[in-house]
């Protein structure tokens, strides 16, 4: 079975399934890191994921694994024409059960502007603070189909970095003025690391 066949099959099982490569260096380099991959799915529980025959095959090949269970708090925008997290948003999430905050940002960069976008990535990536428990740049298609995933101790830590960090604020302003995304999504979750 080819790579795309099993991806389509997993999408049918999970509803939403993305397997993406990551960036080199601190996770945000323009060159790929061939040793780190991210899977994002809307499966109802992690047992459903790890019991999949295709995922079992992947798990046999990995040296280390992190699994985060995430409960959507807020999500706006689109990923391939739909918002996979919007209909799953939960109004009350027990913070004791899900003590951390995670964020997924995703953008489909206009082909004519990718070089401008990537000019700003290194400066922002160098300033990711220690409050970010985990952060990585990931993508479906190098240079243009990009996303980020980050895990934070608290919403306050995430907001402080996102909105008080000058380099990041400048990129947010450029995003609005240059309109370099054909499509974008921002989703916030309560989360916990379960493996």
PDB file of N, CA and C in Angstrom, residues 2 15 30 36 41 46 59-60 69 83 90 112-113 129 133 138 154 188:
ATOM      1  N   UNK A   2       0.654   2.161  -0.894  1.00  0.00           N
ATOM      2  CA  UNK A   2       1.453   3.370  -0.989  1.00  0.00           C
ATOM      3  C   UNK A   2       1.175   4.337   0.141  1.00  0.00           C
ATOM      4  N   UNK A  15     -11.201  10.966  10.696  1.00  0.00           N
ATOM      5  CA  UNK A  15     -11.895  12.194  10.306  1.00  0.00           C
ATOM      6  C   UNK A  15     -10.936  13.270   9.847  1.00  0.00           C
ATOM      7  N   UNK A  30      14.721  26.097   7.791  1.00  0.00           N
ATOM      8  CA  UNK A  30      14.161  25.946   6.443  1.00  0.00           C
ATOM      9  C   UNK A  30      14.463  24.553   5.878  1.00  0.00           C
ATOM     10  N   UNK A  36      12.315  13.757  12.785  1.00  0.00           N
ATOM     11  CA  UNK A  36      11.181  14.159  13.618  1.00  0.00           C
ATOM     12  C   UNK A  36       9.951  14.400  12.753  1.00  0.00           C
ATOM     13  N   UNK A  41      -4.373  14.420  14.615  1.00  0.00           N
ATOM     14  CA  UNK A  41      -5.630  13.779  14.240  1.00  0.00           C
ATOM     15  C   UNK A  41      -6.732  14.195  15.199  1.00  0.00           C
ATOM     16  N   UNK A  46      -6.517   8.216  22.318  1.00  0.00           N
ATOM     17  CA  UNK A  46      -5.225   7.800  21.764  1.00  0.00           C
ATOM     18  C   UNK A  46      -5.174   6.299  21.486  1.00  0.00           C
ATOM     19  N   UNK A  59       5.041   3.172  14.676  1.00  0.00           N
ATOM     20  CA  UNK A  59       5.568   3.111  16.040  1.00  0.00           C
ATOM     21  C   UNK A  59       6.717   2.122  16.169  1.00  0.00           C
ATOM     22  N   UNK A  60       6.725   1.087  15.358  1.00  0.00           N
ATOM     23  CA  UNK A  60       7.833   0.123  15.382  1.00  0.00           C
ATOM     24  C   UNK A  60       9.139   0.764  14.920  1.00  0.00           C
ATOM     25  N   UNK A  69      -2.723  14.615  24.405  1.00  0.00           N
ATOM     26  CA  UNK A  69      -4.174  14.610  24.251  1.00  0.00           C
ATOM     27  C   UNK A  69      -4.625  16.052  24.416  1.00  0.00           C
ATOM     28  N   UNK A  83     -12.410  23.577   9.117  1.00  0.00           N
ATOM     29  CA  UNK A  83     -11.841  23.748  10.445  1.00  0.00           C
ATOM     30  C   UNK A  83     -12.063  22.449  11.216  1.00  0.00           C
ATOM     31  N   UNK A  90     -14.917  22.293  23.279  1.00  0.00           N
ATOM     32  CA  UNK A  90     -15.586  21.945  24.531  1.00  0.00           C
ATOM     33  C   UNK A  90     -15.720  23.207  25.361  1.00  0.00           C
ATOM     34  N   UNK A 112       3.951  33.327  -4.244  1.00  0.00           N
ATOM     35  CA  UNK A 112       4.703  34.532  -4.611  1.00  0.00           C
ATOM     36  C   UNK A 112       5.329  35.226  -3.405  1.00  0.00           C
ATOM     37  N   UNK A 113       4.948  34.809  -2.164  1.00  0.00           N
ATOM     38  CA  UNK A 113       5.439  35.501  -0.964  1.00  0.00           C
ATOM     39  C   UNK A 113       6.225  34.608  -0.006  1.00  0.00           C
ATOM     40  N   UNK A 129      10.761  31.314  24.158  1.00  0.00           N
ATOM     41  CA  UNK A 129      11.225  31.302  25.549  1.00  0.00           C
ATOM     42  C   UNK A 129      11.156  29.926  26.204  1.00  0.00           C
ATOM     43  N   UNK A 133       7.108  24.663  26.643  1.00  0.00           N
ATOM     44  CA  UNK A 133       7.584  23.338  27.022  1.00  0.00           C
ATOM     45  C   UNK A 133       8.026  22.534  25.807  1.00  0.00           C
ATOM     46  N   UNK A 138       6.332  22.738  11.502  1.00  0.00           N
ATOM     47  CA  UNK A 138       6.024  21.508  10.765  1.00  0.00           C
ATOM     48  C   UNK A 138       5.341  21.881   9.459  1.00  0.00           C
ATOM     49  N   UNK A 154       1.216  27.815  30.699  1.00  0.00           N
ATOM     50  CA  UNK A 154      -0.025  28.540  30.965  1.00  0.00           C
ATOM     51  C   UNK A 154      -0.393  29.425  29.781  1.00  0.00           C
ATOM     52  N   UNK A 188      -6.441  26.802  19.744  1.00  0.00           N
ATOM     53  CA  UNK A 188      -5.909  26.749  21.104  1.00  0.00           C
ATOM     54  C   UNK A 188      -6.581  25.586  21.835  1.00  0.00           C
TER      55      UNK A 188
END
